[in-house]
Amino acid sequence: MIVEILPDQPDLATVDVSGVRRAINIGLITEDEPEPGDWILIHVGFALSKIDEVEAKAAMDFLEGIGQAYEDEIEALKESRIE
């Protein structure tokens, strides 16, 4: 979920993914501009699209269901940075 849009870099937003907060590039979403509270689909540090809470929960449930691969992704997210 988007926590905040960075005021000095409007293409970046702080997001929360399972308790991990990171800056994500939201510049690819050109329609229906993202804002705090929106759920987004993220891949390799980029927001690809806005999704609703039901879709977000289904995606997280799927990822959690695949076990170690999900844990590896969360660890990779913790180590990632966009600056």
Coordinates of C-alpha atoms in Angstrom, one line a residue:
M1 CA 0.0 0.0 0.0
I2 CA 1.2 3.5 -0.7
V3 CA 2.1 5.3 2.5
E4 CA 3.2 8.6 1.0
I5 CA 4.2 10.3 -2.2
L6 CA 7.7 11.8 -1.8
P7 CA 7.2 15.6 -2.1
D8 CA 10.6 16.3 -3.6
Q9 CA 10.4 13.3 -6.0
P10 CA 6.8 12.9 -7.3
D11 CA 7.7 9.8 -9.2
L12 CA 8.6 8.0 -6.0
A13 CA 6.3 6.8 -3.2
T14 CA 6.9 5.1 0.1
V15 CA 5.1 1.8 0.2
D16 CA 4.5 -0.8 2.9
V17 CA 4.8 -4.5 1.9
S18 CA 4.3 -6.9 4.8
G19 CA 5.8 -4.3 7.2
V20 CA 8.8 -3.4 4.9
R21 CA 8.8 0.2 3.8
R22 CA 10.6 1.1 0.6
A23 CA 10.6 3.8 -2.0
I24 CA 9.0 2.6 -5.3
N25 CA 8.9 4.3 -8.6
I26 CA 5.2 5.1 -9.5
G27 CA 6.0 6.9 -12.8
L28 CA 4.6 4.1 -14.9
I29 CA 1.1 4.7 -13.6
T30 CA -0.1 7.5 -15.8
E31 CA -3.8 7.1 -15.6
D32 CA -5.6 7.5 -12.3
E33 CA -2.7 9.0 -10.4
P34 CA -1.7 7.0 -7.3
E35 CA -2.1 8.5 -3.9
P36 CA -1.6 7.4 -0.3
G37 CA -3.9 4.5 0.7
D38 CA -3.9 3.1 -2.8
W39 CA -2.9 -0.6 -3.4
I40 CA -0.4 -1.1 -6.2
L41 CA 1.1 -4.1 -8.0
I42 CA 4.9 -3.8 -7.8
H43 CA 7.6 -5.6 -9.8
V44 CA 11.4 -4.9 -9.4
G45 CA 10.9 -1.5 -7.7
F46 CA 8.2 -0.2 -10.1
A47 CA 4.5 0.2 -9.6
L48 CA 2.8 -1.4 -12.6
S49 CA -0.8 -0.7 -11.9
K50 CA -3.3 0.2 -9.2
I51 CA -5.3 -2.7 -7.8
D52 CA -8.1 -2.9 -5.2
E53 CA -7.7 -4.3 -1.7
V54 CA -9.3 -7.6 -2.7
E55 CA -6.7 -8.1 -5.5
A56 CA -3.9 -7.1 -3.1
K57 CA -5.0 -9.6 -0.5
A58 CA -5.3 -12.4 -3.1
A59 CA -1.8 -11.7 -4.4
M60 CA -0.4 -11.6 -0.9
D61 CA -2.2 -14.9 0.0
F62 CA -0.7 -16.5 -3.1
L63 CA 2.8 -15.3 -2.4
E64 CA 2.6 -16.4 1.2
G65 CA 1.3 -19.8 0.0
I66 CA 4.5 -20.5 -2.0
G67 CA 6.5 -20.4 1.1
Q68 CA 10.3 -19.9 0.8
A69 CA 10.1 -18.0 -2.5
Y70 CA 7.9 -15.4 -0.7
E71 CA 10.4 -15.2 2.1
D72 CA 13.2 -14.7 -0.4
E73 CA 11.3 -11.9 -2.1
I74 CA 10.7 -10.1 1.2
E75 CA 14.4 -10.4 2.1
A76 CA 15.3 -9.0 -1.3
L77 CA 12.8 -6.2 -0.8
K78 CA 14.4 -5.4 2.6
E79 CA 17.8 -5.1 0.9
S80 CA 16.6 -3.0 -2.1
R81 CA 16.8 0.7 -2.5
I82 CA 15.7 3.2 -5.1
E83 CA 17.4 6.6 -4.7

